């Protein structure tokens, strides 16, 4: 068919391809943009000095002693990433997770060191017991169940000790009922009314946390997390979780994981129009790294496509192990 023989049946007054012709045109009409401002980099902090141990299932992610965590934060800042979230990997664990609120434990020491040595960086902390209990569960186990209310007491202690060390944001990730309200109340009572709470509000019981549990040594020694983390089949329930956490005083709500829950991110953002974070978790990162290492995908493109999709779904904040790489890629 020649150019002059366009079939009359085709209505070509609107040609959407016009806006896709050149890089400048595509940039002009682009709907979703990523900025390093929205990235938060997770760091795993351990005891010792000069420790920088790569996590086997997470290439480019390390267990870092406090001095190395400071260096990593400074390097992230140089890349344009101004927020980190800290996870503790203590040498010692017990059945009530008491290192979670030890002022000399790795996370508390790292908060102080980062605040002292890296100006202008926001420090968030994960508040949970699974990294601190010898059984690997997120709470106090009584009669083979995670006992909700005694666990909340422990989480409150952990959150208070992070706030006392100087954390800007505490982020409870345990999924106990009532913990956001209890933490908010305790923070306010102790004069930490400016410490924000980012609630892991809709946290699913996901297979994609596997590499994290390698990194943190936090795989449960028996049973699983189905009694407190959400069933992947549920979305309406996620809205109830988010609604409750907002009512209890959450400043930021989170959906986790990200790419298998884009619909949930979109619904949460739509329903509440609240600052919404999405956690691109360890397994999501590891899948891309593994495929890239095999030469099966173009990693920079797959990374940016993934993060853009999370943003497009409605996330304001993206917690990702790719934070530094992505920041450099979009600079
Ligand atoms: C619990 C916590 C977990 C993650 C963040 N906070 C692990 C879990 O619930 O088992 C997972 C993060 C990831 O997979 O990257 N402290």
mmCIF file of C-alpha atoms and ligand atoms in Angstrom:
data_model
loop_
_atom_site.group_PDB
_atom_site.id
_atom_site.type_symbol
_atom_site.label_atom_id
_atom_site.label_comp_id
_atom_site.label_asym_id
_atom_site.label_seq_id
_atom_site.Cartn_x
_atom_site.Cartn_y
_atom_site.Cartn_z
ATOM 1 C CA UNK A 1 0.000 0.000 0.000
ATOM 2 C CA UNK A 2 1.388 3.470 -0.852
ATOM 3 C CA UNK A 3 1.049 6.610 1.253
ATOM 4 C CA UNK A 4 -1.804 7.924 -0.859
ATOM 5 C CA UNK A 5 -3.910 4.872 -0.268
ATOM 6 C CA UNK A 6 -4.718 5.308 3.431
ATOM 7 C CA UNK A 7 -7.929 3.380 3.967
ATOM 8 C CA UNK A 8 -10.825 5.694 4.720
ATOM 9 C CA UNK A 9 -11.807 3.450 7.615
ATOM 10 C CA UNK A 10 -8.704 4.531 9.594
ATOM 11 C CA UNK A 11 -9.399 7.689 11.576
ATOM 12 C CA UNK A 12 -5.938 9.223 11.773
ATOM 13 C CA UNK A 13 -6.740 12.739 12.981
ATOM 14 C CA UNK A 14 -5.253 11.602 16.289
ATOM 15 C CA UNK A 15 -1.846 10.026 15.932
ATOM 16 C CA UNK A 16 -0.526 9.255 19.412
ATOM 17 C CA UNK A 17 2.855 8.397 17.948
ATOM 18 C CA UNK A 18 3.451 12.136 17.263
ATOM 19 C CA UNK A 19 4.428 12.599 20.891
ATOM 20 C CA UNK A 20 6.875 9.686 20.867
ATOM 21 C CA UNK A 21 9.105 10.768 17.995
ATOM 22 C CA UNK A 22 12.112 12.356 19.698
ATOM 23 C CA UNK A 23 13.752 12.230 23.121
ATOM 24 C CA UNK A 24 12.844 15.880 23.734
ATOM 25 C CA UNK A 25 9.212 15.269 22.824
ATOM 26 C CA UNK A 26 9.025 12.190 25.029
ATOM 27 C CA UNK A 27 10.589 14.110 27.907
ATOM 28 C CA UNK A 28 8.100 16.947 27.414
ATOM 29 C CA UNK A 29 5.075 14.721 27.894
ATOM 30 C CA UNK A 30 6.508 12.264 30.437
ATOM 31 C CA UNK A 31 3.998 11.740 33.259
ATOM 32 C CA UNK A 32 6.165 10.072 35.874
ATOM 33 C CA UNK A 33 9.591 11.116 37.016
ATOM 34 C CA UNK A 34 11.973 9.654 39.538
ATOM 35 C CA UNK A 35 14.072 11.785 41.820
ATOM 36 C CA UNK A 36 16.726 10.658 44.318
ATOM 37 C CA UNK A 37 14.772 12.716 46.887
ATOM 38 C CA UNK A 38 12.186 9.953 47.048
ATOM 39 C CA UNK A 39 14.666 7.127 47.595
ATOM 40 C CA UNK A 40 15.498 5.631 50.971
ATOM 41 C CA UNK A 41 18.489 3.285 51.201
ATOM 42 C CA UNK A 42 18.322 0.328 53.630
ATOM 43 C CA UNK A 43 21.526 -0.374 55.595
ATOM 44 C CA UNK A 44 22.289 -3.473 57.685
ATOM 45 C CA UNK A 45 24.379 -2.477 60.675
ATOM 46 C CA UNK A 46 26.427 -5.019 62.614
ATOM 47 C CA UNK A 47 28.946 -5.027 65.454
ATOM 48 C CA UNK A 48 32.670 -4.564 64.965
ATOM 49 C CA UNK A 49 34.849 -2.158 63.050
ATOM 50 C CA UNK A 50 35.838 -2.076 59.406
ATOM 51 C CA UNK A 51 33.270 -4.760 58.587
ATOM 52 C CA UNK A 52 31.879 -4.699 55.053
ATOM 53 C CA UNK A 53 30.519 -8.170 54.323
ATOM 54 C CA UNK A 54 28.526 -8.664 51.120
ATOM 55 C CA UNK A 55 25.197 -10.485 51.465
ATOM 56 C CA UNK A 56 25.493 -13.476 49.084
ATOM 57 C CA UNK A 57 21.938 -13.249 47.749
ATOM 58 C CA UNK A 58 22.054 -9.441 47.454
ATOM 59 C CA UNK A 59 25.028 -8.330 45.320
ATOM 60 C CA UNK A 60 26.013 -4.761 46.213
ATOM 61 C CA UNK A 61 24.404 -4.949 49.684
ATOM 62 C CA UNK A 62 26.573 -5.340 52.775
ATOM 63 C CA UNK A 63 26.515 -5.961 56.478
ATOM 64 C CA UNK A 64 28.263 -2.840 57.730
ATOM 65 C CA UNK A 65 29.844 -1.993 61.051
ATOM 66 C CA UNK A 66 28.981 1.478 62.366
ATOM 67 C CA UNK A 67 32.072 3.148 60.854
ATOM 68 C CA UNK A 68 31.303 1.581 57.459
ATOM 69 C CA UNK A 69 27.619 2.536 57.722
ATOM 70 C CA UNK A 70 28.740 6.150 58.155
ATOM 71 C CA UNK A 71 30.895 5.869 55.007
ATOM 72 C CA UNK A 72 28.052 4.281 53.052
ATOM 73 C CA UNK A 73 25.674 7.041 54.138
ATOM 74 C CA UNK A 74 28.169 9.707 53.067
ATOM 75 C CA UNK A 75 28.589 7.950 49.695
ATOM 76 C CA UNK A 76 24.811 7.764 49.282
ATOM 77 C CA UNK A 77 24.572 11.469 50.015
ATOM 78 C CA UNK A 78 27.205 12.138 47.355
ATOM 79 C CA UNK A 79 24.984 10.201 44.924
ATOM 80 C CA UNK A 80 22.024 12.410 45.904
ATOM 81 C CA UNK A 81 20.300 9.998 48.299
ATOM 82 C CA UNK A 82 19.500 11.780 51.550
ATOM 83 C CA UNK A 83 17.592 9.118 53.493
ATOM 84 C CA UNK A 84 18.648 5.802 55.000
ATOM 85 C CA UNK A 85 16.740 3.203 56.978
ATOM 86 C CA UNK A 86 18.738 1.159 59.470
ATOM 87 C CA UNK A 87 18.370 -2.523 60.375
ATOM 88 C CA UNK A 88 20.308 -4.009 63.270
ATOM 89 C CA UNK A 89 22.279 -7.230 63.184
ATOM 90 C CA UNK A 90 23.372 -7.761 66.775
ATOM 91 C CA UNK A 91 25.960 -10.355 67.792
ATOM 92 C CA UNK A 92 23.736 -11.553 70.597
ATOM 93 C CA UNK A 93 20.070 -12.551 70.467
ATOM 94 C CA UNK A 94 17.635 -13.708 73.159
ATOM 95 C CA UNK A 95 14.007 -14.779 73.394
ATOM 96 C CA UNK A 96 12.667 -11.269 74.091
ATOM 97 C CA UNK A 97 14.875 -9.323 71.660
ATOM 98 C CA UNK A 98 16.364 -7.131 74.369
ATOM 99 C CA UNK A 99 19.202 -5.850 72.147
ATOM 100 C CA UNK A 100 16.484 -4.007 70.180
ATOM 101 C CA UNK A 101 16.478 -1.326 72.881
ATOM 102 C CA UNK A 102 20.092 -1.433 74.029
ATOM 103 C CA UNK A 103 21.532 2.088 73.678
ATOM 104 C CA UNK A 104 24.924 0.596 72.727
ATOM 105 C CA UNK A 105 23.559 -1.790 70.049
ATOM 106 C CA UNK A 106 24.588 -1.277 66.392
ATOM 107 C CA UNK A 107 21.507 0.672 65.255
ATOM 108 C CA UNK A 108 21.571 3.133 68.145
ATOM 109 C CA UNK A 109 25.326 3.668 67.708
ATOM 110 C CA UNK A 110 24.895 4.110 63.954
ATOM 111 C CA UNK A 111 22.136 6.709 64.390
ATOM 112 C CA UNK A 112 24.411 8.778 66.630
ATOM 113 C CA UNK A 113 27.445 8.383 64.367
ATOM 114 C CA UNK A 114 25.579 9.224 61.159
ATOM 115 C CA UNK A 115 23.904 12.230 62.757
ATOM 116 C CA UNK A 116 27.289 13.407 64.035
ATOM 117 C CA UNK A 117 29.285 12.831 60.860
ATOM 118 C CA UNK A 118 26.979 13.171 57.844
ATOM 119 C CA UNK A 119 25.129 16.470 57.855
ATOM 120 C CA UNK A 120 21.620 16.737 56.482
ATOM 121 C CA UNK A 121 20.867 13.039 56.111
ATOM 122 C CA UNK A 122 17.550 11.686 57.330
ATOM 123 C CA UNK A 123 17.821 8.570 59.486
ATOM 124 C CA UNK A 124 14.910 6.161 59.760
ATOM 125 C CA UNK A 125 14.980 2.915 61.716
ATOM 126 C CA UNK A 126 13.182 -0.375 61.323
ATOM 127 C CA UNK A 127 11.399 -1.285 64.559
ATOM 128 C CA UNK A 128 10.848 -5.029 64.901
ATOM 129 C CA UNK A 129 12.081 -7.879 67.077
ATOM 130 C CA UNK A 130 12.854 -10.499 64.404
ATOM 131 C CA UNK A 131 16.464 -9.387 64.029
ATOM 132 C CA UNK A 132 16.898 -9.573 67.809
ATOM 133 C CA UNK A 133 15.147 -12.780 68.874
ATOM 134 C CA UNK A 134 16.962 -16.120 68.924
ATOM 135 C CA UNK A 135 13.849 -17.800 67.452
ATOM 136 C CA UNK A 136 13.631 -15.237 64.627
ATOM 137 C CA UNK A 137 10.045 -14.251 65.317
ATOM 138 C CA UNK A 138 8.835 -10.645 65.268
ATOM 139 C CA UNK A 139 7.652 -10.763 68.852
ATOM 140 C CA UNK A 140 7.434 -12.488 72.199
ATOM 141 C CA UNK A 141 6.392 -16.095 71.744
ATOM 142 C CA UNK A 142 3.962 -17.485 74.334
ATOM 143 C CA UNK A 143 2.469 -20.961 73.800
ATOM 144 C CA UNK A 144 3.803 -20.949 70.216
ATOM 145 C CA UNK A 145 1.945 -17.751 69.397
ATOM 146 C CA UNK A 146 3.295 -14.248 68.889
ATOM 147 C CA UNK A 147 1.749 -12.506 71.881
ATOM 148 C CA UNK A 148 0.511 -9.149 70.617
ATOM 149 C CA UNK A 149 0.442 -6.894 73.669
ATOM 150 C CA UNK A 150 3.735 -7.924 75.337
ATOM 151 C CA UNK A 151 5.372 -7.535 71.924
ATOM 152 C CA UNK A 152 4.018 -4.002 71.593
ATOM 153 C CA UNK A 153 5.673 -3.143 74.936
ATOM 154 C CA UNK A 154 9.029 -4.285 73.519
ATOM 155 C CA UNK A 155 8.503 -2.365 70.270
ATOM 156 C CA UNK A 156 7.769 0.788 72.243
ATOM 157 C CA UNK A 157 11.080 0.351 74.091
ATOM 158 C CA UNK A 158 12.917 -0.082 70.772
ATOM 159 C CA UNK A 159 11.260 2.961 69.184
ATOM 160 C CA UNK A 160 12.037 5.112 72.234
ATOM 161 C CA UNK A 161 15.694 4.107 72.193
ATOM 162 C CA UNK A 162 15.956 4.930 68.469
ATOM 163 C CA UNK A 163 14.337 8.312 69.070
ATOM 164 C CA UNK A 164 16.659 8.974 72.011
ATOM 165 C CA UNK A 165 19.645 8.216 69.769
ATOM 166 C CA UNK A 166 18.365 10.803 67.289
ATOM 167 C CA UNK A 167 16.307 8.931 64.672
ATOM 168 C CA UNK A 168 14.124 11.196 62.531
ATOM 169 C CA UNK A 169 11.649 8.436 61.698
ATOM 170 C CA UNK A 170 10.826 5.159 63.419
ATOM 171 C CA UNK A 171 9.262 2.501 61.216
ATOM 172 C CA UNK A 172 7.464 -0.359 62.956
ATOM 173 C CA UNK A 173 7.528 -3.404 60.650
ATOM 174 C CA UNK A 174 6.190 -6.045 63.023
ATOM 175 C CA UNK A 175 2.465 -5.924 62.108
ATOM 176 C CA UNK A 176 1.248 -6.206 65.713
ATOM 177 C CA UNK A 177 -2.124 -4.574 66.345
ATOM 178 C CA UNK A 178 -2.044 -1.227 68.123
ATOM 179 C CA UNK A 179 1.687 -0.631 67.921
ATOM 180 C CA UNK A 180 1.532 2.670 66.045
ATOM 181 C CA UNK A 181 -0.729 4.242 68.672
ATOM 182 C CA UNK A 182 1.363 2.874 71.528
ATOM 183 C CA UNK A 183 4.596 4.159 69.978
ATOM 184 C CA UNK A 184 3.081 7.593 69.212
ATOM 185 C CA UNK A 185 1.815 7.901 72.781
ATOM 186 C CA UNK A 186 5.147 6.880 74.317
ATOM 187 C CA UNK A 187 7.160 9.173 72.023
ATOM 188 C CA UNK A 188 4.953 12.151 72.897
ATOM 189 C CA UNK A 189 5.124 11.397 76.598
ATOM 190 C CA UNK A 190 8.945 11.418 76.525
ATOM 191 C CA UNK A 191 9.259 14.651 74.541
ATOM 192 C CA UNK A 192 9.868 13.023 71.154
ATOM 193 C CA UNK A 193 6.826 14.628 69.566
ATOM 194 C CA UNK A 194 8.914 15.516 66.498
ATOM 195 C CA UNK A 195 9.927 11.931 65.773
ATOM 196 C CA UNK A 196 7.841 10.754 62.825
ATOM 197 C CA UNK A 197 6.318 7.307 62.399
ATOM 198 C CA UNK A 198 6.428 5.498 59.073
ATOM 199 C CA UNK A 199 4.137 2.514 59.557
ATOM 200 C CA UNK A 200 4.663 -0.673 57.611
ATOM 201 C CA UNK A 201 0.889 -0.566 57.323
ATOM 202 C CA UNK A 202 0.121 -3.087 54.593
ATOM 203 C CA UNK A 203 2.935 -5.573 54.983
ATOM 204 C CA UNK A 204 2.272 -8.869 53.267
ATOM 205 C CA UNK A 205 3.459 -12.326 54.218
ATOM 206 C CA UNK A 206 5.725 -12.521 51.196
ATOM 207 C CA UNK A 207 8.178 -15.009 49.732
ATOM 208 C CA UNK A 208 10.210 -12.027 48.561
ATOM 209 C CA UNK A 209 11.798 -11.335 51.978
ATOM 210 C CA UNK A 210 14.090 -14.369 51.707
ATOM 211 C CA UNK A 211 17.364 -12.577 50.933
ATOM 212 C CA UNK A 212 16.704 -10.041 53.732
ATOM 213 C CA UNK A 213 16.452 -12.878 56.213
ATOM 214 C CA UNK A 214 19.858 -14.096 54.979
ATOM 215 C CA UNK A 215 21.231 -10.609 55.509
ATOM 216 C CA UNK A 216 19.712 -10.195 58.960
ATOM 217 C CA UNK A 217 19.828 -13.811 60.122
ATOM 218 C CA UNK A 218 16.146 -13.417 60.977
ATOM 219 C CA UNK A 219 14.456 -16.434 59.386
ATOM 220 C CA UNK A 220 11.987 -17.912 61.897
ATOM 221 C CA UNK A 221 13.344 -21.096 63.479
ATOM 222 C CA UNK A 222 9.843 -22.634 63.480
ATOM 223 C CA UNK A 223 6.516 -21.686 61.923
ATOM 224 C CA UNK A 224 6.050 -18.612 59.753
ATOM 225 C CA UNK A 225 4.692 -15.051 59.852
ATOM 226 C CA UNK A 226 1.182 -15.749 58.616
ATOM 227 C CA UNK A 227 -0.443 -14.917 61.954
ATOM 228 C CA UNK A 228 0.540 -11.253 61.702
ATOM 229 C CA UNK A 229 1.653 -10.362 58.157
ATOM 230 C CA UNK A 230 -1.115 -9.973 55.574
ATOM 231 C CA UNK A 231 -2.428 -12.613 53.205
ATOM 232 C CA UNK A 232 -1.214 -11.732 49.666
ATOM 233 C CA UNK A 233 -4.756 -12.336 48.419
ATOM 234 C CA UNK A 234 -6.223 -9.356 50.289
ATOM 235 C CA UNK A 235 -6.501 -5.742 49.177
ATOM 236 C CA UNK A 236 -9.567 -4.340 50.987
ATOM 237 C CA UNK A 237 -7.928 -5.450 54.231
ATOM 238 C CA UNK A 238 -4.875 -3.355 53.324
ATOM 239 C CA UNK A 239 -7.097 -0.275 53.323
ATOM 240 C CA UNK A 240 -8.326 -1.172 56.818
ATOM 241 C CA UNK A 241 -4.739 -1.582 58.017
ATOM 242 C CA UNK A 242 -3.764 1.787 56.551
ATOM 243 C CA UNK A 243 -6.857 3.510 57.945
ATOM 244 C CA UNK A 244 -6.111 2.220 61.442
ATOM 245 C CA UNK A 245 -2.442 3.205 61.328
ATOM 246 C CA UNK A 246 -3.365 6.717 60.204
ATOM 247 C CA UNK A 247 -5.935 6.935 63.013
ATOM 248 C CA UNK A 248 -3.266 5.806 65.489
ATOM 249 C CA UNK A 249 -0.903 8.561 64.370
ATOM 250 C CA UNK A 250 1.202 7.279 61.476
ATOM 251 C CA UNK A 251 2.806 10.110 59.489
ATOM 252 C CA UNK A 252 3.719 7.929 56.507
ATOM 253 C CA UNK A 253 2.117 4.640 55.498
ATOM 254 C CA UNK A 254 3.883 1.866 53.648
ATOM 255 C CA UNK A 255 2.946 -0.937 51.314
ATOM 256 C CA UNK A 256 5.385 -3.842 51.139
ATOM 257 C CA UNK A 257 6.526 -5.519 48.856
ATOM 258 C CA UNK A 258 6.137 -3.200 45.876
ATOM 259 C CA UNK A 259 5.911 -4.725 42.414
ATOM 260 C CA UNK A 260 3.541 -7.547 43.306
ATOM 261 C CA UNK A 261 1.297 -5.025 45.130
ATOM 262 C CA UNK A 262 1.131 -2.077 42.710
ATOM 263 C CA UNK A 263 -2.658 -2.249 42.844
ATOM 264 C CA UNK A 264 -2.531 -1.869 46.624
ATOM 265 C CA UNK A 265 -0.175 1.122 46.384
ATOM 266 C CA UNK A 266 -2.570 2.752 43.924
ATOM 267 C CA UNK A 267 -5.620 2.086 46.071
ATOM 268 C CA UNK A 268 -3.947 3.325 49.254
ATOM 269 C CA UNK A 269 -2.754 6.535 47.600
ATOM 270 C CA UNK A 270 -6.152 7.065 46.030
ATOM 271 C CA UNK A 271 -8.164 6.363 49.177
ATOM 272 C CA UNK A 272 -6.129 8.394 51.690
ATOM 273 C CA UNK A 273 -3.882 10.771 49.705
ATOM 274 C CA UNK A 274 -1.386 10.341 52.523
ATOM 275 C CA UNK A 275 2.429 10.229 52.242
ATOM 276 C CA UNK A 276 2.829 6.709 50.898
ATOM 277 C CA UNK A 277 5.976 4.624 50.859
ATOM 278 C CA UNK A 278 6.600 1.405 48.959
ATOM 279 C CA UNK A 279 9.319 -1.071 49.878
ATOM 280 C CA UNK A 280 11.030 -2.667 46.883
ATOM 281 C CA UNK A 281 12.170 -5.620 48.943
ATOM 282 C CA UNK A 282 15.198 -7.888 48.977
ATOM 283 C CA UNK A 283 13.709 -10.613 46.769
ATOM 284 C CA UNK A 284 12.607 -8.084 44.169
ATOM 285 C CA UNK A 285 16.154 -6.716 44.094
ATOM 286 C CA UNK A 286 17.737 -10.176 44.055
ATOM 287 C CA UNK A 287 15.608 -11.285 41.079
ATOM 288 C CA UNK A 288 16.820 -8.386 38.967
ATOM 289 C CA UNK A 289 20.435 -8.876 40.071
ATOM 290 C CA UNK A 290 20.317 -12.601 39.310
ATOM 291 C CA UNK A 291 18.800 -12.129 35.869
ATOM 292 C CA UNK A 292 21.290 -9.367 35.103
ATOM 293 C CA UNK A 293 24.219 -11.545 36.170
ATOM 294 C CA UNK A 294 23.058 -14.182 33.745
ATOM 295 C CA UNK A 295 22.869 -11.605 30.984
ATOM 296 C CA UNK A 296 19.124 -12.172 30.701
ATOM 297 C CA UNK A 297 17.972 -8.586 31.193
ATOM 298 C CA UNK A 298 19.368 -5.092 30.708
ATOM 299 C CA UNK A 299 19.753 -4.205 34.386
ATOM 300 C CA UNK A 300 19.780 -0.382 34.249
ATOM 301 C CA UNK A 301 16.628 -0.350 32.143
ATOM 302 C CA UNK A 302 14.877 -3.009 34.221
ATOM 303 C CA UNK A 303 15.787 -1.150 37.414
ATOM 304 C CA UNK A 304 14.418 2.189 36.209
ATOM 305 C CA UNK A 305 11.313 0.585 34.688
ATOM 306 C CA UNK A 306 10.624 -1.105 38.030
ATOM 307 C CA UNK A 307 11.119 2.028 40.125
ATOM 308 C CA UNK A 308 9.093 4.116 37.657
ATOM 309 C CA UNK A 309 6.217 1.636 37.911
ATOM 310 C CA UNK A 310 6.237 1.920 41.703
ATOM 311 C CA UNK A 311 6.178 5.701 41.429
ATOM 312 C CA UNK A 312 3.477 5.627 38.736
ATOM 313 C CA UNK A 313 1.302 3.460 40.987
ATOM 314 C CA UNK A 314 1.344 6.265 43.565
ATOM 315 C CA UNK A 315 4.341 5.849 45.867
ATOM 316 C CA UNK A 316 5.852 9.082 47.163
ATOM 317 C CA UNK A 317 8.773 7.320 48.815
ATOM 318 C CA UNK A 318 10.598 4.253 47.480
ATOM 319 C CA UNK A 319 12.696 2.182 49.848
ATOM 320 C CA UNK A 320 15.141 0.314 47.657
ATOM 321 C CA UNK A 321 18.546 -1.365 47.672
ATOM 322 C CA UNK A 322 18.936 0.247 44.235
ATOM 323 C CA UNK A 323 18.764 3.773 45.694
ATOM 324 C CA UNK A 324 22.380 4.680 44.949
ATOM 325 C CA UNK A 325 22.538 3.027 41.532
ATOM 326 C CA UNK A 326 19.223 4.553 40.496
ATOM 327 C CA UNK A 327 20.215 8.004 41.743
ATOM 328 C CA UNK A 328 23.382 7.825 39.660
ATOM 329 C CA UNK A 329 21.467 6.557 36.641
ATOM 330 C CA UNK A 330 19.020 9.468 36.635
ATOM 331 C CA UNK A 331 21.540 12.183 37.583
HETATM 332 C C1 LIG B 1 11.210 -7.036 59.686
HETATM 333 C C2 LIG B 1 11.460 -6.668 58.283
HETATM 334 C C3 LIG B 1 11.603 -7.529 57.209
HETATM 335 C C4 LIG B 1 11.840 -6.737 56.100
HETATM 336 C C5 LIG B 1 11.840 -5.419 56.517
HETATM 337 N N1 LIG B 1 11.583 -5.400 57.875
HETATM 338 C C6 LIG B 1 11.638 -9.008 57.153
HETATM 339 C C7 LIG B 1 10.446 -9.794 57.463
HETATM 340 O O1 LIG B 1 9.349 -9.306 57.698
HETATM 341 O O2 LIG B 1 10.642 -11.018 57.523
HETATM 342 C C8 LIG B 1 12.060 -7.253 54.709
HETATM 343 C C9 LIG B 1 12.770 -6.328 53.802
HETATM 344 C C10 LIG B 1 13.258 -6.961 52.560
HETATM 345 O O3 LIG B 1 12.958 -8.124 52.238
HETATM 346 O O4 LIG B 1 14.005 -6.275 51.849
HETATM 347 N N2 LIG B 1 12.128 -6.454 60.549
#
